[in-house]
Coordinates of C-alpha atoms in Angstrom, one line a residue:
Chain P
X1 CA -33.7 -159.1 47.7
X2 CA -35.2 -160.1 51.2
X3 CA -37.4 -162.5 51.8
X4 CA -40.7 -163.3 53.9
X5 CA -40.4 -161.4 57.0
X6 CA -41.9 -161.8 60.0
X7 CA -42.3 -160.2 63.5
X8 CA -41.4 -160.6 66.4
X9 CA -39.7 -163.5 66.3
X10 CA -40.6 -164.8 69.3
X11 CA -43.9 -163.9 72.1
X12 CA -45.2 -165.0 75.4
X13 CA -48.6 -163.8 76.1
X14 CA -50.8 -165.3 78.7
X15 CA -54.1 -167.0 78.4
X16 CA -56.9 -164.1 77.6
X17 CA -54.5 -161.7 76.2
X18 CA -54.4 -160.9 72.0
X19 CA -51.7 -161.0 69.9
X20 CA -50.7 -159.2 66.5
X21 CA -47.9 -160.9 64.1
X22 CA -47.1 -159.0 61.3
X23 CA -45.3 -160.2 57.9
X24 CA -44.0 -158.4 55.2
X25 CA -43.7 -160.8 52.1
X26 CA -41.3 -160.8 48.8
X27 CA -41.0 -157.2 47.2
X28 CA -43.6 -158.0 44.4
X29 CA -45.9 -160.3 45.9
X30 CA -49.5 -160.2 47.0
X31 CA -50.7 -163.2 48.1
X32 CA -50.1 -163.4 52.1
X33 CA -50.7 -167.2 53.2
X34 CA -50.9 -167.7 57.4
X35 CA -50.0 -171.1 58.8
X36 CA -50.3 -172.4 62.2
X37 CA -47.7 -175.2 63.1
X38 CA -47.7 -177.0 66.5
X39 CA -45.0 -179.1 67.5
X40 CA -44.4 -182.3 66.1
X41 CA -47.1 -181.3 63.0
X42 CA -47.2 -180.3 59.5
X43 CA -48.2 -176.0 59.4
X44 CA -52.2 -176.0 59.1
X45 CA -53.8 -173.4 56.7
X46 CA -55.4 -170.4 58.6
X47 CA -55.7 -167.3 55.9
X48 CA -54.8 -166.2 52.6
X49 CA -55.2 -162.9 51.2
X50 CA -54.9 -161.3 48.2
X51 CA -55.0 -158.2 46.6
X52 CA -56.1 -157.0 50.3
X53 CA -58.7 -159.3 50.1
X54 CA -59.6 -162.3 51.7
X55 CA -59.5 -165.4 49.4
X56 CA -59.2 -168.2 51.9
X57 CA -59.7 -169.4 55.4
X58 CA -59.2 -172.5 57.2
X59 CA -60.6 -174.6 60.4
X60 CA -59.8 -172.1 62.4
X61 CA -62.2 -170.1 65.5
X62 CA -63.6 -166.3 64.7
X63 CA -60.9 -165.4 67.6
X64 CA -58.6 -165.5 64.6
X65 CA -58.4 -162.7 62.0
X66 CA -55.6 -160.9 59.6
X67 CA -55.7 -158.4 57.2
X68 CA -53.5 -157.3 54.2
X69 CA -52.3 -153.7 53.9
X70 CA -51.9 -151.7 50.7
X71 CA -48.2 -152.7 50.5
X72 CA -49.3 -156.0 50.3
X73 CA -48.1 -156.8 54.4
X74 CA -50.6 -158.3 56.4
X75 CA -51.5 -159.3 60.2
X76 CA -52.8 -162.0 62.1
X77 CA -54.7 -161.4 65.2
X78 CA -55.6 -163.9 67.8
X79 CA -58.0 -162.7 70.7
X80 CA -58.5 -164.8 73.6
X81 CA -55.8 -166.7 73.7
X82 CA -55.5 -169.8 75.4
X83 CA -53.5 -172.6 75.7
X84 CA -53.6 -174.4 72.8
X85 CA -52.7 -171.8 70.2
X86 CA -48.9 -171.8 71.3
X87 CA -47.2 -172.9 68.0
X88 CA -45.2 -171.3 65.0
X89 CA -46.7 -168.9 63.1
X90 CA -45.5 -169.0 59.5
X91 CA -46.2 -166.5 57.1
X92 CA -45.8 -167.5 53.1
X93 CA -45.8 -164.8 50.2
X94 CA -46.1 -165.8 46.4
X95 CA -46.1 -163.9 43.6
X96 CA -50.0 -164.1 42.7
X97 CA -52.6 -166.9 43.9
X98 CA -51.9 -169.8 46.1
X99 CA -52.7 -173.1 44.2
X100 CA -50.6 -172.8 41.0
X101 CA -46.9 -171.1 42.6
X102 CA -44.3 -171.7 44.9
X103 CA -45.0 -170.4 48.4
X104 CA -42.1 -168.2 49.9
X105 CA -42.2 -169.1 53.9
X106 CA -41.0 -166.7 56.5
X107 CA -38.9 -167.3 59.5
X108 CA -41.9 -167.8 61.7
X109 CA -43.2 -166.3 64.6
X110 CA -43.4 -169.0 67.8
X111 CA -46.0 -168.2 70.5
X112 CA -46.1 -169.3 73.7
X113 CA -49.2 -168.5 75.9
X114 CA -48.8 -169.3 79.6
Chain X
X1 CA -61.7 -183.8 53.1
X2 CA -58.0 -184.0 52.2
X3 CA -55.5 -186.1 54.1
X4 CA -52.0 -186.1 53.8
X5 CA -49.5 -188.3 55.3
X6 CA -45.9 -189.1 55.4
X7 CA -44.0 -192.0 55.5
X8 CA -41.8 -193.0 58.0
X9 CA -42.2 -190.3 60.7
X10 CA -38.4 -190.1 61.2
X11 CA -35.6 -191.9 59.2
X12 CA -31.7 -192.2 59.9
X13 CA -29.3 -193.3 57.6
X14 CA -25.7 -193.3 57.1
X15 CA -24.1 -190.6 55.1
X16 CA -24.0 -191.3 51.3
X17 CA -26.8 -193.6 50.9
X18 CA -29.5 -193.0 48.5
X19 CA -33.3 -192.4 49.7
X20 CA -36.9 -191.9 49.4
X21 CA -39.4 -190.1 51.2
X22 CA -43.4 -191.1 50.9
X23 CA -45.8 -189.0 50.6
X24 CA -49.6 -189.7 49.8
X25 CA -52.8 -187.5 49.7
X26 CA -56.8 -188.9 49.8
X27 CA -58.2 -186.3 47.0
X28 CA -56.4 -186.6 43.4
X29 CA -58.2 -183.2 42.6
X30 CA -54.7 -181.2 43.0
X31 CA -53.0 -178.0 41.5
X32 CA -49.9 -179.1 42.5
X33 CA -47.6 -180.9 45.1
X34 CA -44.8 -179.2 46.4
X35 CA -42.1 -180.5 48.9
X36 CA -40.2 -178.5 51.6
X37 CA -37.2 -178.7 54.1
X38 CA -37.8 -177.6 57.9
X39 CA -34.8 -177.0 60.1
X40 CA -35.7 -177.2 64.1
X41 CA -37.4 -174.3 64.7
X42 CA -37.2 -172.2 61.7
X43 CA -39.5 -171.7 58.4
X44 CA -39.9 -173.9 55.5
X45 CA -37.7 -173.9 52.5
X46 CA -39.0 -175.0 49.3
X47 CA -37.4 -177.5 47.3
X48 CA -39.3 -178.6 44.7
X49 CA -42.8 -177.6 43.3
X50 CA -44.8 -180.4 41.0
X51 CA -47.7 -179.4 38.9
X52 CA -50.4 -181.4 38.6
X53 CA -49.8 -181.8 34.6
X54 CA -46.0 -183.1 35.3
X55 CA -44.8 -186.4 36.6
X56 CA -41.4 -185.2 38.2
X57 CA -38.9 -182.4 39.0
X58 CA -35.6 -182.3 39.7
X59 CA -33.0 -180.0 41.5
X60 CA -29.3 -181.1 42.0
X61 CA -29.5 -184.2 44.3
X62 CA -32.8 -184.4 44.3
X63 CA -35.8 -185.7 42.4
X64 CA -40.0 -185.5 43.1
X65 CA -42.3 -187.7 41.5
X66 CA -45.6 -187.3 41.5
X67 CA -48.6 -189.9 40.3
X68 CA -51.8 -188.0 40.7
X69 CA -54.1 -190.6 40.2
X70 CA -53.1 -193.0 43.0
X71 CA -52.4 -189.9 44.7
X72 CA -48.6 -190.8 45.6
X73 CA -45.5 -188.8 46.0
X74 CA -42.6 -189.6 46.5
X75 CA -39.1 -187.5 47.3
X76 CA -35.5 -189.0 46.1
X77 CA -32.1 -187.3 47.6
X78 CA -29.0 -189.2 46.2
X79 CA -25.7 -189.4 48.2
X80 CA -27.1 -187.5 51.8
X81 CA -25.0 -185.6 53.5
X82 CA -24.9 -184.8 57.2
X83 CA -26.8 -181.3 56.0
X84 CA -29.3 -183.1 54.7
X85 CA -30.5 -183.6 58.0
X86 CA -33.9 -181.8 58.7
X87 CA -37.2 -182.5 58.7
X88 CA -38.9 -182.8 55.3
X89 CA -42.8 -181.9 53.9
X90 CA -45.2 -182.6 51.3
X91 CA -48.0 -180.6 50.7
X92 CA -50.9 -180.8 48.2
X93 CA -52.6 -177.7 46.8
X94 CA -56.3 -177.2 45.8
X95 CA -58.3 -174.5 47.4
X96 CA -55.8 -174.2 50.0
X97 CA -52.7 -175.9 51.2
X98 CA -52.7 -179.2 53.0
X99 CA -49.5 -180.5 54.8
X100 CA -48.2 -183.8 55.9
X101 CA -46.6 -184.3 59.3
X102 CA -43.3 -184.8 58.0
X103 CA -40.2 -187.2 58.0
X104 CA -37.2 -186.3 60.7
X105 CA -34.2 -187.4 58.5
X106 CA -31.0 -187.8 60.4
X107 CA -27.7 -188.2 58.2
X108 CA -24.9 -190.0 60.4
X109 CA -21.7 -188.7 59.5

Protein backbone atom coordinates (compact mmCIF):
# COMPACT_ATOMS: atom_id res chain seq x y z
CA UNK A 1 0.00 0.00 0.00
CA UNK A 2 1.36 3.61 -0.51
CA UNK A 3 1.76 5.91 1.81
CA UNK A 4 1.22 9.77 2.72
CA UNK A 5 1.65 11.53 -0.44
CA UNK A 6 2.41 14.79 -1.12
CA UNK A 7 2.75 17.32 -3.99
CA UNK A 8 4.91 18.87 -5.48
CA UNK A 9 7.73 18.05 -3.86
CA UNK A 10 9.43 21.03 -4.11
CA UNK A 11 8.09 25.12 -4.98
CA UNK A 12 9.54 28.50 -5.31
CA UNK A 13 6.98 31.21 -5.31
CA UNK A 14 7.74 34.73 -4.61
CA UNK A 15 6.63 36.98 -1.90
CA UNK A 16 2.68 37.93 -2.59
CA UNK A 17 2.03 34.96 -4.66
CA UNK A 18 -0.37 31.77 -3.08
CA UNK A 19 0.42 28.41 -3.02
CA UNK A 20 -1.64 25.08 -3.06
CA UNK A 21 -0.04 21.71 -1.62
CA UNK A 22 -2.06 18.88 -1.90
CA UNK A 23 -1.71 15.35 0.06
CA UNK A 24 -3.32 12.32 -0.45
CA UNK A 25 -3.07 10.20 2.84
CA UNK A 26 -3.15 6.20 3.64
CA UNK A 27 -5.97 4.31 1.64
CA UNK A 28 -8.36 4.16 4.61
CA UNK A 29 -7.70 7.18 6.53
CA UNK A 30 -9.50 10.34 7.23
CA UNK A 31 -7.82 12.37 9.50
CA UNK A 32 -5.46 14.92 7.31
CA UNK A 33 -2.95 16.67 9.88
CA UNK A 34 -0.79 19.85 8.22
CA UNK A 35 2.64 20.72 9.73
CA UNK A 36 4.80 23.52 9.09
CA UNK A 37 8.64 22.80 9.78
CA UNK A 38 11.33 25.48 9.40
CA UNK A 39 14.79 24.64 9.51
CA UNK A 40 16.50 23.64 12.41
CA UNK A 41 12.83 23.18 14.28
CA UNK A 42 10.45 20.59 15.29
CA UNK A 43 7.02 20.64 12.46
CA UNK A 44 4.42 23.14 14.24
CA UNK A 45 0.66 22.15 14.01
CA UNK A 46 -1.31 24.16 11.36
CA UNK A 47 -4.73 21.96 10.49
CA UNK A 48 -6.34 18.88 11.05
CA UNK A 49 -9.38 17.68 9.34
CA UNK A 50 -11.60 15.07 9.58
CA UNK A 51 -14.32 13.56 8.10
CA UNK A 52 -14.06 16.78 5.70
CA UNK A 53 -14.32 18.77 8.57
CA UNK A 54 -12.22 20.92 10.41
CA UNK A 55 -11.28 19.67 13.86
CA UNK A 56 -8.15 21.62 14.59
CA UNK A 57 -6.08 24.63 13.90
CA UNK A 58 -3.03 26.03 15.19
CA UNK A 59 -1.05 29.59 15.71
CA UNK A 60 -1.17 30.17 12.47
CA UNK A 61 -2.52 33.72 10.27
CA UNK A 62 -6.10 33.57 8.26
CA UNK A 63 -3.64 33.63 5.11
CA UNK A 64 -3.56 29.95 5.74
CA UNK A 65 -6.42 27.56 4.97
CA UNK A 66 -6.92 23.64 3.69
CA UNK A 67 -9.67 21.73 3.01
CA UNK A 68 -10.46 17.86 2.87
CA UNK A 69 -12.10 16.31 -0.19
CA UNK A 70 -14.60 13.45 -0.23
CA UNK A 71 -11.74 10.99 -0.76
CA UNK A 72 -10.44 12.07 2.28
CA UNK A 73 -7.26 14.30 0.33
CA UNK A 74 -6.96 17.61 1.40
CA UNK A 75 -5.10 21.12 0.57
CA UNK A 76 -3.35 23.71 2.14
CA UNK A 77 -3.42 27.12 0.82
CA UNK A 78 -1.16 30.00 1.73
CA UNK A 79 -2.13 33.58 0.31
CA UNK A 80 0.24 36.27 0.64
CA UNK A 81 3.17 34.71 0.95
CA UNK A 82 6.15 36.24 2.36
CA UNK A 83 9.25 35.41 3.54
CA UNK A 84 8.97 33.72 6.52
CA UNK A 85 6.69 30.85 5.42
CA UNK A 86 9.57 29.04 3.50
CA UNK A 87 9.82 25.69 5.32
CA UNK A 88 8.65 21.95 4.86
CA UNK A 89 5.25 21.22 4.58
CA UNK A 90 4.42 17.89 6.05
CA UNK A 91 1.23 16.23 5.62
CA UNK A 92 0.25 13.26 8.25
CA UNK A 93 -2.79 10.77 7.75
CA UNK A 94 -4.09 8.42 10.50
CA UNK A 95 -6.65 6.10 10.49
CA UNK A 96 -9.37 8.17 12.71
CA UNK A 97 -8.64 11.24 15.20
CA UNK A 98 -5.42 12.70 15.99
CA UNK A 99 -4.60 12.33 19.81
CA UNK A 100 -5.00 8.54 20.41
CA UNK A 101 -3.10 7.00 16.86
CA UNK A 102 -0.02 6.90 15.14
CA UNK A 103 0.39 9.78 12.63
CA UNK A 104 1.52 8.54 9.04
CA UNK A 105 3.87 11.62 7.72
CA UNK A 106 4.30 12.33 4.06
CA UNK A 107 7.45 13.09 2.23
CA UNK A 108 6.89 16.84 2.55
CA UNK A 109 6.55 19.60 0.42
CA UNK A 110 9.56 22.39 1.01
CA UNK A 111 8.68 26.00 0.01
CA UNK A 112 10.87 28.54 -0.84
CA UNK A 113 9.46 32.12 -1.37
CA UNK A 114 11.94 34.64 -2.79
CA UNK B 1 0.57 26.40 26.88
CA UNK B 2 2.60 23.18 26.06
CA UNK B 3 6.37 23.10 25.77
CA UNK B 4 8.37 20.53 24.57
CA UNK B 5 12.05 20.20 24.56
CA UNK B 6 14.79 17.95 23.70
CA UNK B 7 17.89 17.18 25.10
CA UNK B 8 21.01 17.59 23.77
CA UNK B 9 20.38 19.44 20.51
CA UNK B 10 22.85 17.16 18.58
CA UNK B 11 24.80 14.07 19.88
CA UNK B 12 27.67 11.95 18.30
CA UNK B 13 28.85 8.78 19.41
CA UNK B 14 30.86 5.99 18.25
CA UNK B 15 29.19 3.11 16.62
CA UNK B 16 27.89 0.43 19.01
CA UNK B 17 27.42 2.32 22.05
CA UNK B 18 24.25 2.39 23.90
CA UNK B 19 22.11 5.78 24.30
CA UNK B 20 19.36 7.95 25.44
CA UNK B 21 17.53 10.64 24.10
CA UNK B 22 15.58 13.30 26.58
CA UNK B 23 12.59 14.43 25.98
CA UNK B 24 10.28 16.53 28.44
CA UNK B 25 6.84 18.32 28.05
CA UNK B 26 5.37 21.35 30.63
CA UNK B 27 1.50 19.89 30.55
CA UNK B 28 1.13 16.09 32.01
CA UNK B 29 -2.51 16.27 30.51
CA UNK B 30 -1.45 13.96 27.38
CA UNK B 31 -3.02 11.25 25.08
CA UNK B 32 0.03 10.03 24.21
CA UNK B 33 3.81 10.55 23.31
CA UNK B 34 5.10 9.40 20.30
CA UNK B 35 8.82 9.52 18.98
CA UNK B 36 9.99 9.87 15.36
CA UNK B 37 13.10 9.70 13.01
CA UNK B 38 13.84 12.61 10.47
CA UNK B 39 16.35 12.08 7.74
CA UNK B 40 17.81 15.63 6.16
CA UNK B 41 15.16 16.87 4.26
CA UNK B 42 12.61 14.21 4.20
CA UNK B 43 9.31 13.38 6.35
CA UNK B 44 9.07 11.84 9.68
CA UNK B 45 9.02 8.23 10.33
CA UNK B 46 7.38 6.93 13.36
CA UNK B 47 9.06 4.73 15.73
CA UNK B 48 7.37 4.32 18.56
CA UNK B 49 3.86 5.53 19.92
CA UNK B 50 3.28 5.65 23.99
CA UNK B 51 -0.10 6.02 25.43
CA UNK B 52 -0.65 7.86 28.12
CA UNK B 53 -1.90 4.68 30.30
CA UNK B 54 1.60 2.71 29.41
CA UNK B 55 5.06 3.31 30.82
CA UNK B 56 7.13 2.06 27.80
CA UNK B 57 7.31 0.50 24.33
CA UNK B 58 9.60 -1.27 22.52
CA UNK B 59 10.64 -2.10 18.82
CA UNK B 60 13.86 -4.05 18.05
CA UNK B 61 16.80 -1.85 19.31
CA UNK B 62 14.81 0.38 20.75
CA UNK B 63 12.93 1.25 23.90
CA UNK B 64 10.47 4.58 24.94
CA UNK B 65 9.64 5.32 28.40
CA UNK B 66 7.39 7.56 29.32
CA UNK B 67 6.58 9.04 33.15
CA UNK B 68 3.59 11.26 32.68
CA UNK B 69 3.54 12.77 35.80
CA UNK B 70 7.04 14.51 35.83
CA UNK B 71 6.29 14.84 32.30
CA UNK B 72 9.63 12.98 31.06
CA UNK B 73 10.48 10.87 28.10
CA UNK B 74 13.03 9.33 27.34
CA UNK B 75 14.27 7.25 24.03
CA UNK B 76 16.89 4.15 24.34
CA UNK B 77 18.67 2.66 21.02
CA UNK B 78 21.04 -0.15 21.99
CA UNK B 79 24.24 -0.99 19.85
CA UNK B 80 23.81 2.35 17.09
CA UNK B 81 24.81 1.87 13.93
CA UNK B 82 26.05 4.40 11.36
CA UNK B 83 22.15 4.34 10.04
CA UNK B 84 21.07 5.35 13.08
CA UNK B 85 22.20 8.63 12.21
CA UNK B 86 19.25 11.21 11.76
CA UNK B 87 17.66 13.55 13.63
CA UNK B 88 15.19 12.26 16.22
CA UNK B 89 11.54 13.80 17.70
CA UNK B 90 9.25 13.66 20.59
CA UNK B 91 5.95 14.82 20.40
CA UNK B 92 3.12 15.03 22.98
CA UNK B 93 -0.53 14.71 21.92
CA UNK B 94 -3.59 16.50 23.48
CA UNK B 95 -5.83 18.67 21.40
CA UNK B 96 -3.21 18.81 18.85
CA UNK B 97 0.39 17.70 18.40
CA UNK B 98 3.27 19.56 19.97
CA UNK B 99 6.95 18.77 18.84
CA UNK B 100 10.28 19.11 20.26
CA UNK B 101 13.20 20.55 18.26
CA UNK B 102 14.92 17.47 18.10
CA UNK B 103 18.42 15.68 18.68
CA UNK B 104 20.98 15.45 15.49
CA UNK B 105 22.51 11.97 16.29
CA UNK B 106 25.59 11.20 14.35
CA UNK B 107 26.84 7.48 14.53
CA UNK B 108 30.74 7.38 13.72
CA UNK B 109 31.57 4.42 11.98
Amino acid sequence: DAGVTQSPTHLIKTRGQHVTLRCSPISGHKSVSWYQQVLGQGPQFIFQYYEKEERGRGNFPDRFSARQFPNYSSELNVNALLLGDSALYLCASSLNSLSQETQYFGPGTRLLVL
Amino acid sequence: KQEVTQIPAALSVPEGENLVLNCSFTDSAIYNLQWFRQDPGKGLTSLLLIQSSQREQTSGRLNASLDKSSGRSTLYIAASQPGDSATYLCAVSNNDMRFGAGTRLTVKP
